[in-house]
Amino acid sequence: MTNKYTINDLSVYLFWDMDKVAMDFEKSKKSIIYKVLEYGTTQDWKIIKEVYGLEEIKQAAISFRNLDPVTLAFLSNYFQLNKTDFRCYTNKLSAQNFWNS
């Protein structure tokens, strides 16, 4: 894993609810990948691709319990996987969000 980047190179708004001082690319790997996939910019995507590599991002994404439909569609197309390969697709929430009804 490369140390070319720090957590401060990612968009500031991604980690508003976390202590950035305590974060580390290795220790907070899944949190960082999730936040970038869901809310990040193209530049954030490029950084995590360089830091983690595509296989690490794919494995993390497959294991996430929740991804929004647009992110899921992007990832399934990007990695040439079926949506059913993702945990979030097979374990959809039984109670839908109020705003989605």
PDB file of N, CA and C in Angstrom:
ATOM      1  N   MET A   1       0.848  -1.178   0.000  1.00  0.00           N
ATOM      2  CA  MET A   1       0.000   0.000   0.000  1.00  0.00           C
ATOM      3  C   MET A   1       0.889   1.236   0.000  1.00  0.00           C
ATOM      4  N   THR A   2       0.525   2.190  -0.803  1.00  0.00           N
ATOM      5  CA  THR A   2       1.318   3.395  -0.937  1.00  0.00           C
ATOM      6  C   THR A   2       1.000   4.412   0.160  1.00  0.00           C
ATOM      7  N   ASN A   3       2.010   5.155   0.574  1.00  0.00           N
ATOM      8  CA  ASN A   3       1.811   6.205   1.570  1.00  0.00           C
ATOM      9  C   ASN A   3       1.893   7.581   0.940  1.00  0.00           C
ATOM     10  N   LYS A   4       1.658   7.655  -0.360  1.00  0.00           N
ATOM     11  CA  LYS A   4       1.728   8.908  -1.095  1.00  0.00           C
ATOM     12  C   LYS A   4       0.638   9.880  -0.644  1.00  0.00           C
ATOM     13  N   TYR A   5      -0.502   9.349  -0.205  1.00  0.00           N
ATOM     14  CA  TYR A   5      -1.646  10.158   0.190  1.00  0.00           C
ATOM     15  C   TYR A   5      -1.887  10.087   1.688  1.00  0.00           C
ATOM     16  N   THR A   6      -2.563  11.108   2.195  1.00  0.00           N
ATOM     17  CA  THR A   6      -3.041  11.103   3.578  1.00  0.00           C
ATOM     18  C   THR A   6      -4.553  11.247   3.543  1.00  0.00           C
ATOM     19  N   ILE A   7      -5.164  11.078   4.674  1.00  0.00           N
ATOM     20  CA  ILE A   7      -6.612  11.197   4.767  1.00  0.00           C
ATOM     21  C   ILE A   7      -7.069  12.608   4.385  1.00  0.00           C
ATOM     22  N   ASN A   8      -6.194  13.574   4.556  1.00  0.00           N
ATOM     23  CA  ASN A   8      -6.524  14.965   4.228  1.00  0.00           C
ATOM     24  C   ASN A   8      -6.584  15.219   2.725  1.00  0.00           C
ATOM     25  N   ASP A   9      -6.112  14.294   1.912  1.00  0.00           N
ATOM     26  CA  ASP A   9      -6.193  14.439   0.460  1.00  0.00           C
ATOM     27  C   ASP A   9      -7.589  14.133  -0.072  1.00  0.00           C
ATOM     28  N   LEU A  10      -8.399  13.449   0.730  1.00  0.00           N
ATOM     29  CA  LEU A  10      -9.772  13.150   0.338  1.00  0.00           C
ATOM     30  C   LEU A  10     -10.669  14.335   0.668  1.00  0.00           C
ATOM     31  N   SER A  11     -11.831  14.393   0.048  1.00  0.00           N
ATOM     32  CA  SER A  11     -12.761  15.502   0.267  1.00  0.00           C
ATOM     33  C   SER A  11     -13.068  15.686   1.746  1.00  0.00           C
ATOM     34  N   VAL A  12     -13.066  16.927   2.183  1.00  0.00           N
ATOM     35  CA  VAL A  12     -13.244  17.268   3.596  1.00  0.00           C
ATOM     36  C   VAL A  12     -14.592  16.793   4.128  1.00  0.00           C
ATOM     37  N   TYR A  13     -15.647  16.919   3.351  1.00  0.00           N
ATOM     38  CA  TYR A  13     -16.991  16.606   3.819  1.00  0.00           C
ATOM     39  C   TYR A  13     -17.234  15.113   4.044  1.00  0.00           C
ATOM     40  N   LEU A  14     -16.375  14.261   3.519  1.00  0.00           N
ATOM     41  CA  LEU A  14     -16.593  12.822   3.644  1.00  0.00           C
ATOM     42  C   LEU A  14     -16.540  12.338   5.093  1.00  0.00           C
ATOM     43  N   PHE A  15     -15.718  12.964   5.890  1.00  0.00           N
ATOM     44  CA  PHE A  15     -15.471  12.461   7.249  1.00  0.00           C
ATOM     45  C   PHE A  15     -15.874  13.465   8.316  1.00  0.00           C
ATOM     46  N   TRP A  16     -16.948  14.188   8.071  1.00  0.00           N
ATOM     47  CA  TRP A  16     -17.412  15.189   9.021  1.00  0.00           C
ATOM     48  C   TRP A  16     -17.816  14.555  10.353  1.00  0.00           C
ATOM     49  N   ASP A  17     -18.211  13.300  10.332  1.00  0.00           N
ATOM     50  CA  ASP A  17     -18.692  12.621  11.528  1.00  0.00           C
ATOM     51  C   ASP A  17     -17.639  11.730  12.182  1.00  0.00           C
ATOM     52  N   MET A  18     -16.406  11.821  11.721  1.00  0.00           N
ATOM     53  CA  MET A  18     -15.346  10.963  12.237  1.00  0.00           C
ATOM     54  C   MET A  18     -14.147  11.805  12.673  1.00  0.00           C
ATOM     55  N   ASP A  19     -13.340  11.243  13.538  1.00  0.00           N
ATOM     56  CA  ASP A  19     -12.124  11.905  13.979  1.00  0.00           C
ATOM     57  C   ASP A  19     -11.025  11.605  12.968  1.00  0.00           C
ATOM     58  N   LYS A  20     -10.718  12.591  12.124  1.00  0.00           N
ATOM     59  CA  LYS A  20      -9.750  12.382  11.050  1.00  0.00           C
ATOM     60  C   LYS A  20      -8.347  12.125  11.585  1.00  0.00           C
ATOM     61  N   VAL A  21      -8.042  12.620  12.772  1.00  0.00           N
ATOM     62  CA  VAL A  21      -6.717  12.407  13.359  1.00  0.00           C
ATOM     63  C   VAL A  21      -6.506  10.923  13.651  1.00  0.00           C
ATOM     64  N   ALA A  22      -7.553  10.248  14.081  1.00  0.00           N
ATOM     65  CA  ALA A  22      -7.457   8.827  14.427  1.00  0.00           C
ATOM     66  C   ALA A  22      -7.549   7.910  13.211  1.00  0.00           C
ATOM     67  N   MET A  23      -7.914   8.466  12.060  1.00  0.00           N
ATOM     68  CA  MET A  23      -8.093   7.632  10.870  1.00  0.00           C
ATOM     69  C   MET A  23      -6.762   7.339  10.197  1.00  0.00           C
ATOM     70  N   ASP A  24      -6.714   6.163   9.617  1.00  0.00           N
ATOM     71  CA  ASP A  24      -5.530   5.694   8.913  1.00  0.00           C
ATOM     72  C   ASP A  24      -6.028   4.898   7.713  1.00  0.00           C
ATOM     73  N   PHE A  25      -5.316   4.966   6.597  1.00  0.00           N
ATOM     74  CA  PHE A  25      -5.762   4.260   5.403  1.00  0.00           C
ATOM     75  C   PHE A  25      -5.884   2.757   5.626  1.00  0.00           C
ATOM     76  N   GLU A  26      -5.073   2.188   6.485  1.00  0.00           N
ATOM     77  CA  GLU A  26      -5.159   0.751   6.720  1.00  0.00           C
ATOM     78  C   GLU A  26      -6.203   0.415   7.784  1.00  0.00           C
ATOM     79  N   LYS A  27      -6.184   1.115   8.906  1.00  0.00           N
ATOM     80  CA  LYS A  27      -7.102   0.813  10.004  1.00  0.00           C
ATOM     81  C   LYS A  27      -8.558   1.124   9.655  1.00  0.00           C
ATOM     82  N   SER A  28      -8.784   2.141   8.855  1.00  0.00           N
ATOM     83  CA  SER A  28     -10.140   2.593   8.526  1.00  0.00           C
ATOM     84  C   SER A  28     -10.508   2.276   7.076  1.00  0.00           C
ATOM     85  N   LYS A  29      -9.941   1.226   6.552  1.00  0.00           N
ATOM     86  CA  LYS A  29     -10.080   0.899   5.129  1.00  0.00           C
ATOM     87  C   LYS A  29     -11.533   0.831   4.667  1.00  0.00           C
ATOM     88  N   LYS A  30     -12.362   0.042   5.327  1.00  0.00           N
ATOM     89  CA  LYS A  30     -13.741  -0.135   4.874  1.00  0.00           C
ATOM     90  C   LYS A  30     -14.549   1.149   5.009  1.00  0.00           C
ATOM     91  N   SER A  31     -14.321   1.906   6.058  1.00  0.00           N
ATOM     92  CA  SER A  31     -15.033   3.180   6.230  1.00  0.00           C
ATOM     93  C   SER A  31     -14.673   4.157   5.127  1.00  0.00           C
ATOM     94  N   ILE A  32     -13.412   4.224   4.808  1.00  0.00           N
ATOM     95  CA  ILE A  32     -12.947   5.137   3.760  1.00  0.00           C
ATOM     96  C   ILE A  32     -13.519   4.728   2.406  1.00  0.00           C
ATOM     97  N   ILE A  33     -13.431   3.454   2.087  1.00  0.00           N
ATOM     98  CA  ILE A  33     -13.946   2.980   0.802  1.00  0.00           C
ATOM     99  C   ILE A  33     -15.444   3.246   0.704  1.00  0.00           C
ATOM    100  N   TYR A  34     -16.179   2.943   1.760  1.00  0.00           N
ATOM    101  CA  TYR A  34     -17.631   3.152   1.742  1.00  0.00           C
ATOM    102  C   TYR A  34     -17.972   4.621   1.521  1.00  0.00           C
ATOM    103  N   LYS A  35     -17.348   5.503   2.283  1.00  0.00           N
ATOM    104  CA  LYS A  35     -17.653   6.936   2.163  1.00  0.00           C
ATOM    105  C   LYS A  35     -17.328   7.455   0.765  1.00  0.00           C
ATOM    106  N   VAL A  36     -16.209   7.027   0.203  1.00  0.00           N
ATOM    107  CA  VAL A  36     -15.832   7.497  -1.139  1.00  0.00           C
ATOM    108  C   VAL A  36     -16.798   6.947  -2.180  1.00  0.00           C
ATOM    109  N   LEU A  37     -17.162   5.684  -2.082  1.00  0.00           N
ATOM    110  CA  LEU A  37     -18.091   5.112  -3.061  1.00  0.00           C
ATOM    111  C   LEU A  37     -19.456   5.783  -3.007  1.00  0.00           C
ATOM    112  N   GLU A  38     -19.929   6.069  -1.819  1.00  0.00           N
ATOM    113  CA  GLU A  38     -21.257   6.649  -1.667  1.00  0.00           C
ATOM    114  C   GLU A  38     -21.292   8.152  -1.916  1.00  0.00           C
ATOM    115  N   TYR A  39     -20.266   8.885  -1.457  1.00  0.00           N
ATOM    116  CA  TYR A  39     -20.352  10.351  -1.444  1.00  0.00           C
ATOM    117  C   TYR A  39     -19.166  11.066  -2.078  1.00  0.00           C
ATOM    118  N   GLY A  40     -18.171  10.329  -2.531  1.00  0.00           N
ATOM    119  CA  GLY A  40     -16.938  10.944  -2.995  1.00  0.00           C
ATOM    120  C   GLY A  40     -16.989  11.506  -4.406  1.00  0.00           C
ATOM    121  N   THR A  41     -15.926  12.209  -4.745  1.00  0.00           N
ATOM    122  CA  THR A  41     -15.757  12.789  -6.074  1.00  0.00           C
ATOM    123  C   THR A  41     -14.906  11.851  -6.931  1.00  0.00           C
ATOM    124  N   THR A  42     -14.751  12.218  -8.182  1.00  0.00           N
ATOM    125  CA  THR A  42     -13.897  11.435  -9.078  1.00  0.00           C
ATOM    126  C   THR A  42     -12.459  11.420  -8.561  1.00  0.00           C
ATOM    127  N   GLN A  43     -12.003  12.528  -8.025  1.00  0.00           N
ATOM    128  CA  GLN A  43     -10.644  12.585  -7.474  1.00  0.00           C
ATOM    129  C   GLN A  43     -10.497  11.639  -6.279  1.00  0.00           C
ATOM    130  N   ASP A  44     -11.505  11.572  -5.412  1.00  0.00           N
ATOM    131  CA  ASP A  44     -11.483  10.640  -4.283  1.00  0.00           C
ATOM    132  C   ASP A  44     -11.404   9.198  -4.785  1.00  0.00           C
ATOM    133  N   TRP A  45     -12.171   8.892  -5.838  1.00  0.00           N
ATOM    134  CA  TRP A  45     -12.151   7.557  -6.447  1.00  0.00           C
ATOM    135  C   TRP A  45     -10.751   7.216  -6.942  1.00  0.00           C
ATOM    136  N   LYS A  46     -10.101   8.159  -7.610  1.00  0.00           N
ATOM    137  CA  LYS A  46      -8.747   7.930  -8.119  1.00  0.00           C
ATOM    138  C   LYS A  46      -7.770   7.657  -6.986  1.00  0.00           C
ATOM    139  N   ILE A  47      -7.923   8.373  -5.888  1.00  0.00           N
ATOM    140  CA  ILE A  47      -7.024   8.183  -4.740  1.00  0.00           C
ATOM    141  C   ILE A  47      -7.195   6.794  -4.147  1.00  0.00           C
ATOM    142  N   ILE A  48      -8.445   6.372  -3.914  1.00  0.00           N
ATOM    143  CA  ILE A  48      -8.600   5.044  -3.299  1.00  0.00           C
ATOM    144  C   ILE A  48      -8.199   3.929  -4.259  1.00  0.00           C
ATOM    145  N   LYS A  49      -8.371   4.144  -5.560  1.00  0.00           N
ATOM    146  CA  LYS A  49      -7.897   3.134  -6.522  1.00  0.00           C
ATOM    147  C   LYS A  49      -6.392   2.979  -6.418  1.00  0.00           C
ATOM    148  N   GLU A  50      -5.687   4.085  -6.264  1.00  0.00           N
ATOM    149  CA  GLU A  50      -4.236   4.025  -6.157  1.00  0.00           C
ATOM    150  C   GLU A  50      -3.782   3.460  -4.815  1.00  0.00           C
ATOM    151  N   VAL A  51      -4.488   3.820  -3.755  1.00  0.00           N
ATOM    152  CA  VAL A  51      -4.097   3.371  -2.414  1.00  0.00           C
ATOM    153  C   VAL A  51      -4.423   1.897  -2.205  1.00  0.00           C
ATOM    154  N   TYR A  52      -5.636   1.469  -2.552  1.00  0.00           N
ATOM    155  CA  TYR A  52      -6.084   0.106  -2.248  1.00  0.00           C
ATOM    156  C   TYR A  52      -6.015  -0.864  -3.420  1.00  0.00           C
ATOM    157  N   GLY A  53      -6.168  -0.378  -4.610  1.00  0.00           N
ATOM    158  CA  GLY A  53      -6.241  -1.270  -5.765  1.00  0.00           C
ATOM    159  C   GLY A  53      -7.669  -1.721  -5.991  1.00  0.00           C
ATOM    160  N   LEU A  54      -7.974  -2.092  -7.214  1.00  0.00           N
ATOM    161  CA  LEU A  54      -9.347  -2.437  -7.582  1.00  0.00           C
ATOM    162  C   LEU A  54      -9.868  -3.691  -6.883  1.00  0.00           C
ATOM    163  N   GLU A  55      -9.013  -4.678  -6.687  1.00  0.00           N
ATOM    164  CA  GLU A  55      -9.469  -5.924  -6.061  1.00  0.00           C
ATOM    165  C   GLU A  55      -9.895  -5.688  -4.612  1.00  0.00           C
ATOM    166  N   GLU A  56      -9.148  -4.883  -3.885  1.00  0.00           N
ATOM    167  CA  GLU A  56      -9.484  -4.566  -2.490  1.00  0.00           C
ATOM    168  C   GLU A  56     -10.800  -3.782  -2.419  1.00  0.00           C
ATOM    169  N   ILE A  57     -10.984  -2.836  -3.329  1.00  0.00           N
ATOM    170  CA  ILE A  57     -12.220  -2.054  -3.371  1.00  0.00           C
ATOM    171  C   ILE A  57     -13.395  -2.970  -3.707  1.00  0.00           C
ATOM    172  N   LYS A  58     -13.208  -3.860  -4.669  1.00  0.00           N
ATOM    173  CA  LYS A  58     -14.273  -4.789  -5.066  1.00  0.00           C
ATOM    174  C   LYS A  58     -14.687  -5.676  -3.900  1.00  0.00           C
ATOM    175  N   GLN A  59     -13.722  -6.246  -3.193  1.00  0.00           N
ATOM    176  CA  GLN A  59     -14.037  -7.128  -2.066  1.00  0.00           C
ATOM    177  C   GLN A  59     -14.776  -6.380  -0.959  1.00  0.00           C
ATOM    178  N   ALA A  60     -14.358  -5.146  -0.698  1.00  0.00           N
ATOM    179  CA  ALA A  60     -15.039  -4.339   0.322  1.00  0.00           C
ATOM    180  C   ALA A  60     -16.460  -4.021  -0.119  1.00  0.00           C
ATOM    181  N   ALA A  61     -16.627  -3.608  -1.368  1.00  0.00           N
ATOM    182  CA  ALA A  61     -17.943  -3.230  -1.879  1.00  0.00           C
ATOM    183  C   ALA A  61     -18.916  -4.409  -1.859  1.00  0.00           C
ATOM    184  N   ILE A  62     -18.434  -5.577  -2.184  1.00  0.00           N
ATOM    185  CA  ILE A  62     -19.282  -6.769  -2.177  1.00  0.00           C
ATOM    186  C   ILE A  62     -19.814  -7.051  -0.772  1.00  0.00           C
ATOM    187  N   SER A  63     -19.035  -6.709   0.243  1.00  0.00           N
ATOM    188  CA  SER A  63     -19.408  -7.037   1.617  1.00  0.00           C
ATOM    189  C   SER A  63     -20.259  -5.982   2.316  1.00  0.00           C
ATOM    190  N   PHE A  64     -20.428  -4.804   1.729  1.00  0.00           N
ATOM    191  CA  PHE A  64     -21.192  -3.745   2.387  1.00  0.00           C
ATOM    192  C   PHE A  64     -22.657  -4.130   2.510  1.00  0.00           C
ATOM    193  N   ARG A  65     -23.256  -3.808   3.648  1.00  0.00           N
ATOM    194  CA  ARG A  65     -24.663  -4.107   3.897  1.00  0.00           C
ATOM    195  C   ARG A  65     -25.603  -3.175   3.143  1.00  0.00           C
ATOM    196  N   ASN A  66     -25.113  -1.981   2.810  1.00  0.00           N
ATOM    197  CA  ASN A  66     -25.988  -0.999   2.189  1.00  0.00           C
ATOM    198  C   ASN A  66     -25.219  -0.167   1.176  1.00  0.00           C
ATOM    199  N   LEU A  67     -25.744  -0.067  -0.009  1.00  0.00           N
ATOM    200  CA  LEU A  67     -25.241   0.835  -1.047  1.00  0.00           C
ATOM    201  C   LEU A  67     -26.455   1.399  -1.756  1.00  0.00           C
ATOM    202  N   ASP A  68     -26.384   2.670  -2.121  1.00  0.00           N
ATOM    203  CA  ASP A  68     -27.524   3.229  -2.837  1.00  0.00           C
ATOM    204  C   ASP A  68     -27.592   2.607  -4.238  1.00  0.00           C
ATOM    205  N   PRO A  69     -28.761   2.623  -4.860  1.00  0.00           N
ATOM    206  CA  PRO A  69     -28.947   1.940  -6.153  1.00  0.00           C
ATOM    207  C   PRO A  69     -28.012   2.426  -7.265  1.00  0.00           C
ATOM    208  N   VAL A  70     -27.693   3.703  -7.281  1.00  0.00           N
ATOM    209  CA  VAL A  70     -26.800   4.227  -8.325  1.00  0.00           C
ATOM    210  C   VAL A  70     -25.388   3.684  -8.131  1.00  0.00           C
ATOM    211  N   THR A  71     -24.906   3.690  -6.884  1.00  0.00           N
ATOM    212  CA  THR A  71     -23.575   3.167  -6.591  1.00  0.00           C
ATOM    213  C   THR A  71     -23.510   1.675  -6.901  1.00  0.00           C
ATOM    214  N   LEU A  72     -24.546   0.952  -6.527  1.00  0.00           N
ATOM    215  CA  LEU A  72     -24.600  -0.485  -6.821  1.00  0.00           C
ATOM    216  C   LEU A  72     -24.560  -0.741  -8.321  1.00  0.00           C
ATOM    217  N   ALA A  73     -25.309   0.013  -9.095  1.00  0.00           N
ATOM    218  CA  ALA A  73     -25.314  -0.154 -10.550  1.00  0.00           C
ATOM    219  C   ALA A  73     -23.935   0.158 -11.134  1.00  0.00           C
ATOM    220  N   PHE A  74     -23.308   1.236 -10.660  1.00  0.00           N
ATOM    221  CA  PHE A  74     -21.969   1.597 -11.136  1.00  0.00           C
ATOM    222  C   PHE A  74     -20.973   0.486 -10.838  1.00  0.00           C
ATOM    223  N   LEU A  75     -20.963   0.012  -9.600  1.00  0.00           N
ATOM    224  CA  LEU A  75     -19.989  -1.004  -9.200  1.00  0.00           C
ATOM    225  C   LEU A  75     -20.214  -2.326  -9.921  1.00  0.00           C
ATOM    226  N   SER A  76     -21.471  -2.708 -10.086  1.00  0.00           N
ATOM    227  CA  SER A  76     -21.722  -3.974 -10.769  1.00  0.00           C
ATOM    228  C   SER A  76     -21.281  -3.892 -12.228  1.00  0.00           C
ATOM    229  N   ASN A  77     -21.463  -2.742 -12.853  1.00  0.00           N
ATOM    230  CA  ASN A  77     -21.013  -2.553 -14.231  1.00  0.00           C
ATOM    231  C   ASN A  77     -19.486  -2.448 -14.296  1.00  0.00           C
ATOM    232  N   TYR A  78     -18.903  -1.683 -13.403  1.00  0.00           N
ATOM    233  CA  TYR A  78     -17.456  -1.456 -13.405  1.00  0.00           C
ATOM    234  C   TYR A  78     -16.683  -2.763 -13.201  1.00  0.00           C
ATOM    235  N   PHE A  79     -17.138  -3.574 -12.240  1.00  0.00           N
ATOM    236  CA  PHE A  79     -16.446  -4.823 -11.929  1.00  0.00           C
ATOM    237  C   PHE A  79     -17.005  -6.019 -12.699  1.00  0.00           C
ATOM    238  N   GLN A  80     -17.977  -5.779 -13.598  1.00  0.00           N
ATOM    239  CA  GLN A  80     -18.593  -6.836 -14.395  1.00  0.00           C
ATOM    240  C   GLN A  80     -19.132  -7.967 -13.513  1.00  0.00           C
ATOM    241  N   LEU A  81     -19.894  -7.566 -12.482  1.00  0.00           N
ATOM    242  CA  LEU A  81     -20.524  -8.506 -11.567  1.00  0.00           C
ATOM    243  C   LEU A  81     -22.032  -8.337 -11.649  1.00  0.00           C
ATOM    244  N   ASN A  82     -22.753  -9.375 -11.264  1.00  0.00           N
ATOM    245  CA  ASN A  82     -24.197  -9.267 -11.139  1.00  0.00           C
ATOM    246  C   ASN A  82     -24.518  -8.532  -9.844  1.00  0.00           C
ATOM    247  N   LYS A  83     -25.619  -7.827  -9.833  1.00  0.00           N
ATOM    248  CA  LYS A  83     -26.022  -7.144  -8.605  1.00  0.00           C
ATOM    249  C   LYS A  83     -26.251  -8.138  -7.473  1.00  0.00           C
ATOM    250  N   THR A  84     -26.632  -9.344  -7.818  1.00  0.00           N
ATOM    251  CA  THR A  84     -26.882 -10.365  -6.802  1.00  0.00           C
ATOM    252  C   THR A  84     -25.600 -10.822  -6.110  1.00  0.00           C
ATOM    253  N   ASP A  85     -24.440 -10.469  -6.653  1.00  0.00           N
ATOM    254  CA  ASP A  85     -23.166 -10.815  -6.019  1.00  0.00           C
ATOM    255  C   ASP A  85     -22.879  -9.922  -4.814  1.00  0.00           C
ATOM    256  N   PHE A  86     -23.597  -8.829  -4.697  1.00  0.00           N
ATOM    257  CA  PHE A  86     -23.369  -7.873  -3.618  1.00  0.00           C
ATOM    258  C   PHE A  86     -24.269  -8.190  -2.431  1.00  0.00           C
ATOM    259  N   ARG A  87     -23.699  -8.139  -1.244  1.00  0.00           N
ATOM    260  CA  ARG A  87     -24.444  -8.420  -0.025  1.00  0.00           C
ATOM    261  C   ARG A  87     -25.631  -7.460   0.139  1.00  0.00           C
ATOM    262  N   CYS A  88     -25.434  -6.204  -0.222  1.00  0.00           N
ATOM    263  CA  CYS A  88     -26.500  -5.214  -0.051  1.00  0.00           C
ATOM    264  C   CYS A  88     -27.702  -5.514  -0.925  1.00  0.00           C
ATOM    265  N   TYR A  89     -27.511  -6.216  -2.009  1.00  0.00           N
ATOM    266  CA  TYR A  89     -28.621  -6.550  -2.900  1.00  0.00           C
ATOM    267  C   TYR A  89     -29.410  -7.735  -2.355  1.00  0.00           C
ATOM    268  N   THR A  90     -28.713  -8.699  -1.835  1.00  0.00           N
ATOM    269  CA  THR A  90     -29.381  -9.899  -1.345  1.00  0.00           C
ATOM    270  C   THR A  90     -29.972  -9.710   0.047  1.00  0.00           C
ATOM    271  N   ASN A  91     -29.481  -8.748   0.795  1.00  0.00           N
ATOM    272  CA  ASN A  91     -29.978  -8.477   2.144  1.00  0.00           C
ATOM    273  C   ASN A  91     -30.608  -7.095   2.215  1.00  0.00           C
ATOM    274  N   LYS A  92     -31.547  -6.814   1.338  1.00  0.00           N
ATOM    275  CA  LYS A  92     -32.213  -5.509   1.356  1.00  0.00           C
ATOM    276  C   LYS A  92     -32.956  -5.332   2.671  1.00  0.00           C
ATOM    277  N   LEU A  93     -33.080  -4.073   3.078  1.00  0.00           N
ATOM    278  CA  LEU A  93     -33.790  -3.768   4.314  1.00  0.00           C
ATOM    279  C   LEU A  93     -35.255  -4.166   4.186  1.00  0.00           C
ATOM    280  N   SER A  94     -35.791  -4.767   5.245  1.00  0.00           N
ATOM    281  CA  SER A  94     -37.193  -5.164   5.206  1.00  0.00           C
ATOM    282  C   SER A  94     -38.108  -3.955   5.362  1.00  0.00           C
ATOM    283  N   ALA A  95     -37.652  -2.935   6.085  1.00  0.00           N
ATOM    284  CA  ALA A  95     -38.424  -1.702   6.237  1.00  0.00           C
ATOM    285  C   ALA A  95     -37.806  -0.637   5.336  1.00  0.00           C
ATOM    286  N   GLN A  96     -38.546  -0.229   4.329  1.00  0.00           N
ATOM    287  CA  GLN A  96     -38.050   0.781   3.410  1.00  0.00           C
ATOM    288  C   GLN A  96     -38.025   2.144   4.079  1.00  0.00           C
ATOM    289  N   ASN A  97     -37.155   3.018   3.591  1.00  0.00           N
ATOM    290  CA  ASN A  97     -37.096   4.379   4.098  1.00  0.00           C
ATOM    291  C   ASN A  97     -38.417   5.084   3.871  1.00  0.00           C
ATOM    292  N   PHE A  98     -38.748   5.981   4.767  1.00  0.00           N
ATOM    293  CA  PHE A  98     -39.978   6.750   4.667  1.00  0.00           C
ATOM    294  C   PHE A  98     -40.046   7.514   3.344  1.00  0.00           C
ATOM    295  N   TRP A  99     -38.929   8.099   2.938  1.00  0.00           N
ATOM    296  CA  TRP A  99     -38.923   8.946   1.756  1.00  0.00           C
ATOM    297  C   TRP A  99     -38.999   8.151   0.460  1.00  0.00           C
ATOM    298  N   ASN A 100     -38.714   6.867   0.489  1.00  0.00           N
ATOM    299  CA  ASN A 100     -38.742   6.053  -0.712  1.00  0.00           C
ATOM    300  C   ASN A 100     -40.079   5.397  -0.989  1.00  0.00           C
ATOM    301  N   SER A 101     -41.060   5.643  -0.132  1.00  0.00           N
ATOM    302  CA  SER A 101     -42.348   4.966  -0.336  1.00  0.00           C
ATOM    303  C   SER A 101     -43.279   5.738  -1.227  1.00  0.00           C
TER     304      SER A 101
END
